[in-house]
Short mmCIF file of C-alpha atoms in Angstrom, two decimals:
data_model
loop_
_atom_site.label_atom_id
_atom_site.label_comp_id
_atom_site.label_asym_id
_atom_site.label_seq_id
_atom_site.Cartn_x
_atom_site.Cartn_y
_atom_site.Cartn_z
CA UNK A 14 0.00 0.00 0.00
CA UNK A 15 1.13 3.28 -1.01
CA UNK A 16 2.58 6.08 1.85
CA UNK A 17 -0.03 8.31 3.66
CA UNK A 18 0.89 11.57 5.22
CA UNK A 19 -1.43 14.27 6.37
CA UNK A 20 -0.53 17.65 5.33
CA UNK A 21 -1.28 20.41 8.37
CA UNK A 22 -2.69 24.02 7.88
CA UNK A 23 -0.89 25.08 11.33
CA UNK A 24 0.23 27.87 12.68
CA UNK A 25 -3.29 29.86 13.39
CA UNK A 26 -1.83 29.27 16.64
CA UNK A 27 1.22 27.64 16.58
CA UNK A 28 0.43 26.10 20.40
CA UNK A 29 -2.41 24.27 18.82
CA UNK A 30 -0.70 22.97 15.95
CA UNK A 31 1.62 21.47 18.86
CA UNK A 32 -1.50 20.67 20.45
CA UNK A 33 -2.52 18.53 17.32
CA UNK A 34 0.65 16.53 17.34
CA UNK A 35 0.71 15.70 21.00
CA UNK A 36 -2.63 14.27 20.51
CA UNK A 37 -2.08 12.04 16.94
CA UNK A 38 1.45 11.26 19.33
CA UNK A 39 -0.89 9.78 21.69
CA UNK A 40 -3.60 7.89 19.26
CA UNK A 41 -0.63 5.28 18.69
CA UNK A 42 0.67 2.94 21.30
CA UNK A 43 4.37 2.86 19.96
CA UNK A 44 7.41 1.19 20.34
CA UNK A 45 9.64 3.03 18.58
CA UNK A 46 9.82 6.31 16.51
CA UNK A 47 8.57 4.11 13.83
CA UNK A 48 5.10 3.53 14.86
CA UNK A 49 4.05 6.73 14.70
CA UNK A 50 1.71 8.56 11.92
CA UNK A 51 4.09 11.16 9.07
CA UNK A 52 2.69 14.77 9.30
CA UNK A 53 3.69 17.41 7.03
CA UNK A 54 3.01 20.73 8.88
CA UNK A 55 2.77 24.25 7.20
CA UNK A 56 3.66 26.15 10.76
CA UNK A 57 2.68 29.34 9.22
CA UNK A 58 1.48 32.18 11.95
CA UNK A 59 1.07 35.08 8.96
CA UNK A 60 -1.75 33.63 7.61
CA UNK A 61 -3.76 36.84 7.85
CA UNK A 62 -6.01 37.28 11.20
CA UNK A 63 -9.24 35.18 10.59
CA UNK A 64 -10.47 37.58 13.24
CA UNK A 65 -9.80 40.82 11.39
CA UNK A 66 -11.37 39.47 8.80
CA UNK A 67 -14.77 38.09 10.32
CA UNK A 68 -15.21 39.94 12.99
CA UNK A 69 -13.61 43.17 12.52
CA UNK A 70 -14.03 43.66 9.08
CA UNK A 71 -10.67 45.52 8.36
CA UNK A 72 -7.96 42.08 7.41
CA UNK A 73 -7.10 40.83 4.75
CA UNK A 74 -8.71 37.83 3.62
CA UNK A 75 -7.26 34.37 4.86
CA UNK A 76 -8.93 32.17 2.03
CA UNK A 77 -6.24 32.56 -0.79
CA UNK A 78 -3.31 31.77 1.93
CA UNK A 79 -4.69 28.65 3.07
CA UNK A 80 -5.83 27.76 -0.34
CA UNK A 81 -1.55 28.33 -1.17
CA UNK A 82 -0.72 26.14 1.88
CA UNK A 83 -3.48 23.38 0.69
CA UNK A 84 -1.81 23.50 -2.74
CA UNK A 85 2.21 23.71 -1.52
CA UNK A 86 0.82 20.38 1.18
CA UNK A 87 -0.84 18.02 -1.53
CA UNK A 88 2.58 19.05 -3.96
CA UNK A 89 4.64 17.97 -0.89
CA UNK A 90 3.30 14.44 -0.87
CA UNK A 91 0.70 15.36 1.78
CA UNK A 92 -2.48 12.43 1.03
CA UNK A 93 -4.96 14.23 3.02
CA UNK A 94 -5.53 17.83 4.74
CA UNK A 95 -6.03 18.59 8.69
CA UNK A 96 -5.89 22.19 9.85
CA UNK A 97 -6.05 22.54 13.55
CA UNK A 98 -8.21 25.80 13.69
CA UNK A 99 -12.07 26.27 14.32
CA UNK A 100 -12.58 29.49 13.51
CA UNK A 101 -10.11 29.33 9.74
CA UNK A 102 -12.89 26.47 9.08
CA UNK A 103 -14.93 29.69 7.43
CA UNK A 104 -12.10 28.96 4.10
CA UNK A 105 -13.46 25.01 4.34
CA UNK A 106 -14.60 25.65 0.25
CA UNK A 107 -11.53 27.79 -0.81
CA UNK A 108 -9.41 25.12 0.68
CA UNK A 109 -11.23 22.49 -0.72
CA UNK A 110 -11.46 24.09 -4.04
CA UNK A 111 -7.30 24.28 -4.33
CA UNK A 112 -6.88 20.77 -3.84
CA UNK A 113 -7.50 16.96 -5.15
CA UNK A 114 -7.09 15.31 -1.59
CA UNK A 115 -9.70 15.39 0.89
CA UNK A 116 -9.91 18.01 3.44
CA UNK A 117 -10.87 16.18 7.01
CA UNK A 118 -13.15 18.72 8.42
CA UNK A 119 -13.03 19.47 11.87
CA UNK A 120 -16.47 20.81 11.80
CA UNK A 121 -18.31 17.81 9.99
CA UNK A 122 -16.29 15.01 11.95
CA UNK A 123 -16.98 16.69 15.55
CA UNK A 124 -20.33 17.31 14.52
CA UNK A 125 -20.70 13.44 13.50
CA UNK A 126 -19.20 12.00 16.06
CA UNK A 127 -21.54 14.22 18.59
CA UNK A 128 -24.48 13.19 16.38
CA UNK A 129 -23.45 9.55 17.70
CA UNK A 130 -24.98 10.12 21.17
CA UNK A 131 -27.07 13.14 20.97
CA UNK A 132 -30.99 12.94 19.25
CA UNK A 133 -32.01 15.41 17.03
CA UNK A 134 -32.97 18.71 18.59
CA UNK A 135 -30.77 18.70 21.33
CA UNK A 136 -28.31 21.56 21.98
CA UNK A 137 -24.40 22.01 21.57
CA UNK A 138 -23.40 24.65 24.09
CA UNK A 139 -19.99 25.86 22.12
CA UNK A 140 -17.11 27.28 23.94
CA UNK A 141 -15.82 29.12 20.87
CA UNK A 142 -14.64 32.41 19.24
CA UNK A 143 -17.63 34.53 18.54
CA UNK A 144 -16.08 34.53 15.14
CA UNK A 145 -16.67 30.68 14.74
CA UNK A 146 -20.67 31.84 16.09
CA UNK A 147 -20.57 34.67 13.63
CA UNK A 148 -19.55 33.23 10.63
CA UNK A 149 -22.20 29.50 11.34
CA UNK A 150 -19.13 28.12 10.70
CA UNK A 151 -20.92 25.25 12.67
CA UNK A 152 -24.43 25.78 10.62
CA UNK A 153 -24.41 23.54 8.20
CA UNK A 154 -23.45 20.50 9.53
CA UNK A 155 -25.79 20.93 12.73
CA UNK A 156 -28.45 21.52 10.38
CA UNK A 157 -27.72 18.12 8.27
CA UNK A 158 -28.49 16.34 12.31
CA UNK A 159 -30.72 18.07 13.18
CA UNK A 160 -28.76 19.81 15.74
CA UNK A 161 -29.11 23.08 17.50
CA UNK A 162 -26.26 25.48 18.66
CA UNK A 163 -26.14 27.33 22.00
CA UNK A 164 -23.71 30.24 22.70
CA UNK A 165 -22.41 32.11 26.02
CA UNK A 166 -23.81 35.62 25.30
CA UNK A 167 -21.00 37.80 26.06
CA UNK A 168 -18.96 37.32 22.83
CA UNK A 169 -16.29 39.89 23.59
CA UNK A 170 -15.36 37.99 26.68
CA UNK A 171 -15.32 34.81 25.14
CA UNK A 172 -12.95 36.65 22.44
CA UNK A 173 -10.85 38.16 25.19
CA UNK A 174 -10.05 34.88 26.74
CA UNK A 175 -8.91 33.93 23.51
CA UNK A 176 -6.59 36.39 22.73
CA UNK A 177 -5.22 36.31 26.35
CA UNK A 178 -4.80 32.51 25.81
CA UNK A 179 -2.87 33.17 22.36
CA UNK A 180 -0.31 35.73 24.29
CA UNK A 181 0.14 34.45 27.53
CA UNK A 182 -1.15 30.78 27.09
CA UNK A 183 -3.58 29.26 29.60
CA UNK A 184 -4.63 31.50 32.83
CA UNK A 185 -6.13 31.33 35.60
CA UNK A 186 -8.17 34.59 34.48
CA UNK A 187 -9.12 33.09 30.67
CA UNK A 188 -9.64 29.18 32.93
CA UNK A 189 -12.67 31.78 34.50
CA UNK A 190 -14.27 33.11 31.83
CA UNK A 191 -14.03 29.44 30.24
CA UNK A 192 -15.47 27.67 33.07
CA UNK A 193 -18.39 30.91 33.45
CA UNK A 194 -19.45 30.14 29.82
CA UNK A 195 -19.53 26.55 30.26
CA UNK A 196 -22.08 26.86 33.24
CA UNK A 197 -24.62 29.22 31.50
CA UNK A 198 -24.63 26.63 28.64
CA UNK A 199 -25.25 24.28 31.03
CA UNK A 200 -28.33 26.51 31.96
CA UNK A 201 -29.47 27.04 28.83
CA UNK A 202 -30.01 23.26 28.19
CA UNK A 203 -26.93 21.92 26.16
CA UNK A 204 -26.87 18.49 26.11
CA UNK A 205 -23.26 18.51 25.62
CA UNK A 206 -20.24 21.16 25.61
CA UNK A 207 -17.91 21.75 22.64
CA UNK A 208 -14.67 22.45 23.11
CA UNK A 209 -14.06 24.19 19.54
CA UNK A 210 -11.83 26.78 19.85
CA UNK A 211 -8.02 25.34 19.86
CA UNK A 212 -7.11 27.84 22.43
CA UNK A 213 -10.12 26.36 24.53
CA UNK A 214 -8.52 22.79 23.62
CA UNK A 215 -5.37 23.83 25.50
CA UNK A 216 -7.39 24.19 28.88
CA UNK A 217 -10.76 21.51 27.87
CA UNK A 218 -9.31 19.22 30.12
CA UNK A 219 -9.73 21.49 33.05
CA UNK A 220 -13.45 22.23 32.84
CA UNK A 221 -15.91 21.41 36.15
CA UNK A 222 -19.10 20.97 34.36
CA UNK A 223 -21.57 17.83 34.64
CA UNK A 224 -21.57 17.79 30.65
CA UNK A 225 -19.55 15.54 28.02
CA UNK A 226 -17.28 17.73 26.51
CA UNK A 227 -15.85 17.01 22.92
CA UNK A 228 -12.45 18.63 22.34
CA UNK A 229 -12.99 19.13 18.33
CA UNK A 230 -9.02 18.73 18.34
CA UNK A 231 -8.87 15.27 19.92
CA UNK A 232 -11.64 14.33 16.61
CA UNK A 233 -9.09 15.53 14.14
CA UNK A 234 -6.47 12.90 15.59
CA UNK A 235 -8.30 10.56 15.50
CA UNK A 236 -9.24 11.10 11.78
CA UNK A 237 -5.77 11.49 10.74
CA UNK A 238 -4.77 8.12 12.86
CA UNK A 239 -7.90 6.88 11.14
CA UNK A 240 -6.61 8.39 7.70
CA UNK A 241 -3.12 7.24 7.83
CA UNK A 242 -3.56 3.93 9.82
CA UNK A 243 -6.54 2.69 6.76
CA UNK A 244 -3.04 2.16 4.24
CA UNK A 245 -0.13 1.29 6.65
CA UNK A 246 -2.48 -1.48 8.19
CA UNK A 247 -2.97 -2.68 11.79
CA UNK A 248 0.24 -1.80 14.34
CA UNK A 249 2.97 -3.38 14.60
CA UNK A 250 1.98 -4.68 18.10
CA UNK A 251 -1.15 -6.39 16.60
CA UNK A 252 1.16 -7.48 13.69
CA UNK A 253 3.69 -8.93 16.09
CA UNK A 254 1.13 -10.84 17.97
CA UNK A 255 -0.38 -12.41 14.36
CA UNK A 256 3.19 -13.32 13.06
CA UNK B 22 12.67 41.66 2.58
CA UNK B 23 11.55 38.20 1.19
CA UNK B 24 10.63 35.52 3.63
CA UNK B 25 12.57 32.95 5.27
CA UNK B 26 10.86 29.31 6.73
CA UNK B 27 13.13 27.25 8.22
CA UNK B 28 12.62 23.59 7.29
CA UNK B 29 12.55 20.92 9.88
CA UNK B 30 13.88 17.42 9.06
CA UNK B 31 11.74 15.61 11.73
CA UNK B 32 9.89 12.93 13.11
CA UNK B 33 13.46 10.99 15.08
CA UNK B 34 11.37 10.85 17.27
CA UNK B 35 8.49 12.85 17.18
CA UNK B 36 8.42 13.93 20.98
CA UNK B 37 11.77 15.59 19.84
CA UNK B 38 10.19 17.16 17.02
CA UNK B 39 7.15 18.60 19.20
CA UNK B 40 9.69 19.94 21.52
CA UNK B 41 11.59 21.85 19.14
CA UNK B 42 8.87 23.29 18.14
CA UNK B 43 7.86 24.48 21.91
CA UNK B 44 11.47 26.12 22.13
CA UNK B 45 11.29 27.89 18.85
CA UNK B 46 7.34 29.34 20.31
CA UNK B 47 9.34 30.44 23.71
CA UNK B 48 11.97 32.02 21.67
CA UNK B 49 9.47 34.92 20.71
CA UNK B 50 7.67 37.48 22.55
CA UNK B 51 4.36 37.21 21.66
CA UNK B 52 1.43 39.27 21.25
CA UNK B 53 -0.89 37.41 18.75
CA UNK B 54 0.30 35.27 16.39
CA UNK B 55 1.69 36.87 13.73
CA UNK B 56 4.87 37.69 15.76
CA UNK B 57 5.41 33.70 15.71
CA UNK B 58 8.32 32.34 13.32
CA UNK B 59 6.97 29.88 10.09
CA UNK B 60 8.21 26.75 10.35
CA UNK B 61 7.78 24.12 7.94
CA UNK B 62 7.94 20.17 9.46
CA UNK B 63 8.06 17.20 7.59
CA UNK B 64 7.42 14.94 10.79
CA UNK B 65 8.59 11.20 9.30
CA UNK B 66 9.04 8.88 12.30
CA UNK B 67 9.57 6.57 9.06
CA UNK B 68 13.25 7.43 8.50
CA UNK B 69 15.37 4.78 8.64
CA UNK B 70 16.61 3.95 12.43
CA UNK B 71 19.73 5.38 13.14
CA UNK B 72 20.76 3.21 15.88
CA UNK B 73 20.18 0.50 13.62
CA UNK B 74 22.38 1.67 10.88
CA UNK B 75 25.20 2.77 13.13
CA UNK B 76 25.43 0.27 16.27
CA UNK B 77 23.67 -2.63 14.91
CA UNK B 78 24.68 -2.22 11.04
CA UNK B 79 21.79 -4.76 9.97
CA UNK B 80 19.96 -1.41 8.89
CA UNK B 81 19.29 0.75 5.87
CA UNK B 82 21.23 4.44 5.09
CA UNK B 83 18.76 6.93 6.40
CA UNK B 84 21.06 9.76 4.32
CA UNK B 85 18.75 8.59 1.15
CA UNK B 86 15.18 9.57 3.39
CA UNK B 87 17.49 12.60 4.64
CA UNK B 88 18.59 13.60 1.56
CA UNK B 89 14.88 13.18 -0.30
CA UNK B 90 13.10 14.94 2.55
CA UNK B 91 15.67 18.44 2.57
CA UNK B 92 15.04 18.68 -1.02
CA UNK B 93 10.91 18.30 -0.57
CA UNK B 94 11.52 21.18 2.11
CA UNK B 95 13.68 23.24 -0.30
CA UNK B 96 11.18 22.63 -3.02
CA UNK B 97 8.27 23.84 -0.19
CA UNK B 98 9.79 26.93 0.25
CA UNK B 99 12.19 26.35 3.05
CA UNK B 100 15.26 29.22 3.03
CA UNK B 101 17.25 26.68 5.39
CA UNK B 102 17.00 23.55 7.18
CA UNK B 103 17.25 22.34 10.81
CA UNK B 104 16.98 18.58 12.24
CA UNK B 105 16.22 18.06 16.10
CA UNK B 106 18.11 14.55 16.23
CA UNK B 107 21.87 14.38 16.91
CA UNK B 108 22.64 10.73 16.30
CA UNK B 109 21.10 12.08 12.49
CA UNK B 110 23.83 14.74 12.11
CA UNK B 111 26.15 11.71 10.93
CA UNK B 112 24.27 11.89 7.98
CA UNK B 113 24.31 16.04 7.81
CA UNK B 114 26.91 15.20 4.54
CA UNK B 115 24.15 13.90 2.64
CA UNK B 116 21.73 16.36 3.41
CA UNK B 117 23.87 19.86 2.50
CA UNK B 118 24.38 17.59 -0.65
CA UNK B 119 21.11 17.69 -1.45
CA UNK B 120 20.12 21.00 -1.32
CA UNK B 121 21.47 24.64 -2.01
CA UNK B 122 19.92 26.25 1.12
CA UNK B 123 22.34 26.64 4.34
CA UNK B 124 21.67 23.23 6.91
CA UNK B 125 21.82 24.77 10.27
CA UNK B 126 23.70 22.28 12.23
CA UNK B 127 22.86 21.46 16.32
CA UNK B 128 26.23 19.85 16.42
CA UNK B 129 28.47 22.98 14.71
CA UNK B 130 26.52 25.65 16.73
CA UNK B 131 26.26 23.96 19.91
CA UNK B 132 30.10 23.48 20.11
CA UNK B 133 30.76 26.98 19.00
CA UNK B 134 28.40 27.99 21.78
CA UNK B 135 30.25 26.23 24.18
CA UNK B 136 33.51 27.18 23.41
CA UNK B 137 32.44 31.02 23.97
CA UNK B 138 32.52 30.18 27.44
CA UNK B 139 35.41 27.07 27.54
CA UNK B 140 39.02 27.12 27.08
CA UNK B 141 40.84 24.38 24.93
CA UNK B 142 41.90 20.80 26.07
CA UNK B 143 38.16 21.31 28.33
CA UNK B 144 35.98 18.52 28.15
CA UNK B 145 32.50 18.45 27.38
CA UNK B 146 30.22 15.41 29.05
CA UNK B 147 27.81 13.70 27.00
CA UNK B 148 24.56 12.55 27.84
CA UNK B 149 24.05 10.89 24.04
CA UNK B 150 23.65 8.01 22.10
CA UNK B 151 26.60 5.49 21.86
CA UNK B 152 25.57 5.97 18.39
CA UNK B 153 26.41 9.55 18.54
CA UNK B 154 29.99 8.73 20.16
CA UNK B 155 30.87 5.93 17.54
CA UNK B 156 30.07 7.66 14.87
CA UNK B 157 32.00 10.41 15.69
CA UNK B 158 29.39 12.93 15.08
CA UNK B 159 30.69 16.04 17.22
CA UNK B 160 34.65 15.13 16.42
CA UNK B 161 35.36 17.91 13.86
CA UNK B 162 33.52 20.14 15.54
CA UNK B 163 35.52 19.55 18.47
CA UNK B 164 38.71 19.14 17.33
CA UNK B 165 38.56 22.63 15.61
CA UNK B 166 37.83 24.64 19.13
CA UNK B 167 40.49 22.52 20.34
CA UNK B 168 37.85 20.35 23.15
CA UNK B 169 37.54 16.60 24.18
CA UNK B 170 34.68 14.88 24.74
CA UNK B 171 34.44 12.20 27.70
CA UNK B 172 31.64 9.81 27.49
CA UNK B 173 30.08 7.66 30.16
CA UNK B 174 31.52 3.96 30.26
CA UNK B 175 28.30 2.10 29.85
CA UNK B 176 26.81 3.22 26.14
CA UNK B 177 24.39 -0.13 26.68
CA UNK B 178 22.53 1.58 29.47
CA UNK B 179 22.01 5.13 27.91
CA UNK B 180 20.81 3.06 24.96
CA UNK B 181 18.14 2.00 27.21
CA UNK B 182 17.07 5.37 28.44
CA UNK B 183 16.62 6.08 25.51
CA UNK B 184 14.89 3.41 23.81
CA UNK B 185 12.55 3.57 27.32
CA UNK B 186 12.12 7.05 26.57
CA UNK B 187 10.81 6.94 23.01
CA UNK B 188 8.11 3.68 24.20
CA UNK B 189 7.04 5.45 27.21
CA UNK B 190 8.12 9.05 27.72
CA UNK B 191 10.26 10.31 30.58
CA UNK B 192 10.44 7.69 33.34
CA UNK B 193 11.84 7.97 36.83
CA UNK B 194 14.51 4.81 35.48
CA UNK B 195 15.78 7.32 33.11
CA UNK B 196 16.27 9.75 35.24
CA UNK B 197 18.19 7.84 37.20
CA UNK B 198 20.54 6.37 34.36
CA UNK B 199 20.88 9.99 33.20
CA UNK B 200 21.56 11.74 36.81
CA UNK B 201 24.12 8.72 37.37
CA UNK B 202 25.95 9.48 33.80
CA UNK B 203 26.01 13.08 34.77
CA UNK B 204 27.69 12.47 38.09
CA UNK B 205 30.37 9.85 36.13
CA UNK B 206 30.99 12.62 34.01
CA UNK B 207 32.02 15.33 36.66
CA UNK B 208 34.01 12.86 38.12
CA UNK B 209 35.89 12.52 34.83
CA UNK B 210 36.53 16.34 34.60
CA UNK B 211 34.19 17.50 32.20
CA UNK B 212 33.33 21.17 32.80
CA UNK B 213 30.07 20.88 30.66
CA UNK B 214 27.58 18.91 29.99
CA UNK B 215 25.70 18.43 26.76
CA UNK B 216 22.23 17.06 26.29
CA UNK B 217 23.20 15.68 23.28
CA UNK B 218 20.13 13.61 22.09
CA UNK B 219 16.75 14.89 21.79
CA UNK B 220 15.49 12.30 23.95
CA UNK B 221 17.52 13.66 26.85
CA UNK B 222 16.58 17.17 26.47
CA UNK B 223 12.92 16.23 27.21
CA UNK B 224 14.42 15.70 30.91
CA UNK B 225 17.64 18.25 30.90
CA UNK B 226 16.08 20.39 33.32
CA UNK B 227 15.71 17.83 35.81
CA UNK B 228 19.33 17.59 35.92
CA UNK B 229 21.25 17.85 39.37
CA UNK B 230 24.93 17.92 38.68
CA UNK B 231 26.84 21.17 39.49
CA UNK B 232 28.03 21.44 35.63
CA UNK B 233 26.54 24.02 33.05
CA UNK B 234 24.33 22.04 31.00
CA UNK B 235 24.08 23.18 27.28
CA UNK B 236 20.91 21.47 25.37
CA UNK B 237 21.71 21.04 21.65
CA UNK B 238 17.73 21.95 21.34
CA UNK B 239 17.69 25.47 23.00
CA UNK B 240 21.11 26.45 20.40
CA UNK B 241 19.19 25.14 17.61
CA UNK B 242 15.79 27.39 18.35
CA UNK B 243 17.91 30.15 18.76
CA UNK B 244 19.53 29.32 15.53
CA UNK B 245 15.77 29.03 13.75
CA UNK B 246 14.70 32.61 15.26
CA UNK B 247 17.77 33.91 14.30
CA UNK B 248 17.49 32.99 10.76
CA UNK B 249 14.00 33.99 10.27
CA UNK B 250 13.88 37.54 12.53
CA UNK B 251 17.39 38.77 9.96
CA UNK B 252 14.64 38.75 7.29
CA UNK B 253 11.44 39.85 9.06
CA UNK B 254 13.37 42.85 11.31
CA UNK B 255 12.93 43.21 14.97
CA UNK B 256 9.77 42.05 16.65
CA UNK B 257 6.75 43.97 16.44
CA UNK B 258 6.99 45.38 19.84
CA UNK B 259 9.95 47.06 19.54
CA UNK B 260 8.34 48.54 15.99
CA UNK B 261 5.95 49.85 17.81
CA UNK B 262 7.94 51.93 20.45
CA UNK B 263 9.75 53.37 17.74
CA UNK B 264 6.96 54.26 15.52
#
């Protein structure tokens, strides 16, 4: 079977592209360097502020960089595309568009694999940017389950924890507003919390709330062990064991 | 001024890979992030083994991966190349081979770092691979500052530590074998240490030996950042005070 590698749209922020590889690291129980899953990974911080763009209205438009970094990926050998960033999910199509492989969506595959246990109706409560909100970058595939989105209403403080998060990494003062947000979701009826903001993923762990949380990050390892591990076969444990 | 990407040869292993990245993000002062440095990682945990090829000689070259994987980076856009694996720098011949842009070498700039502070005939320690010491792979640098190298007497057991380290992660038994080596190595004179093997540096702070400790990592982040902030000009706070 031929090679697989998954080509990364990283950088948008560079701790969650780290974030990303710590979790595919930890999707394979390995033995050596060997066992683990090839990653190409575009670590590229300029790609213009998806937050200018959506929210502010004043950037430059992200689509035609990350369509570049699709293109420069799948020339690289890259078999499939992964990029570690809710929010940049806006540029799914103009990503999509630049490219042959497939593009494993963050979005779709969370919203699947929450589809799995929830019934149609029921609420996501979505610790998120309020550019991810803004844009429905979630819309579509709720709609296709049936699903229903609930937000926090103070946007700007959801934002601010964000960009606190982004310059001074996780704090006890962002860990607040995070753990706020998740309780008046709770309140507003959300059958389940989503984690879909990779700043948010850097702290998801840390959440008190009764409520499953899905970490749209730890989704997108999985698909890429998923991706790569469909052409290199089982592991070499499993392997071992059959020989 | 055009832009420069520094290409990283990685994936041997991929913990080492992940924490290269972590010291290149700590290199900058950040405020959102744009001010981070664009990195471009071909993660292959699939290169040959290097202890295989070089202790055990029943394995294939890795220089052919090496080599193949530099020029993909050069091809991607990368203005120079850096590799987070020591016992790999026996094969740094095949890579500048390969490609016209400059290969930023751990081994070269961590013994020129050290000898700004040591005097010849010193001797650095190393906490390495017996692969690293029988290959030879820090000798020329050496020899031209005019420093020895003293290695601990049982390569077998840091072998282990390593091997442990890439199944399972830092363990207390590693610790142990490495605080032990350390200690040896005082007591043969060195007057630094070197964390010479990017397994090690995931536990060189946990050191405690009353020796400078150098980590071949931390002088090749500040290698990458230097590379890439000659182009891009002094970071964007410092812009804006003198705006």
């Amino acid at each position: 079977m031929s090679r697989r590698v998954v080509g990364v749209l990283g950088g948008m922020g560079p701790e969650a592209t780290i974030l990303l590889q710590q979790k595919v690291l930890a999707t394979v129980q390995a033995n050596d360097d060997s066992d683990h899953l090839p990653l190409l990974i575009d670590m590229n911080p300029q790609v213009p502020s998806r937050i200018a763009h959506l929210i502010e209205g004043n950037g430059t438009d992200p689509g035609p960089a990350l369509a570049q970094m699709a293109q420069r990926l799948e020339a690289a050998g890259a078999t499939a595309l992964a990029m570690p960033c809710n929010t940049a999910h806006h540029y799914a199509l103009a990503i999509r568009g630049a490219v042959s492989i497939p593009f494993l969506s963050m979005i779709d595959l969370s919203v699947a694999k929450a589809a799995e246990t929830l019934k149609p109706g029921d609420a996501i409560g979505f610790l998120a940017s309020p550019a991810v909100q803004s844009a429905g970058v979630f819309e579509a595939a709720l709609s296709a389950h049936g699903l229903r989105a609930a937000w926090p209403a103070d946007g700007p403080r959801m934002l601010s924890a964000i960009r606190s998060i982004k310059a001074e990494g996780p704090t006890e003062a962002a860990c607040r507003i995070l753990n706020a947000a998740a309780q008046e979701l709770a309140e507003q009826g959300a059958a389940m919390l989503f984690a879909a903001c990779s700043e948010f993923s850097l702290m998801a762990e840390q959440l008190d709330v009764g409520l499953p949380v899905l970490d749209t990050v730890d989704v997108l390892a999985a698909a890429i062990h998923k991706h790569i591990q469909r052409a290199v076969g089982p592991p070499k444990a499993l392997r071992q064991i059959c020989a």
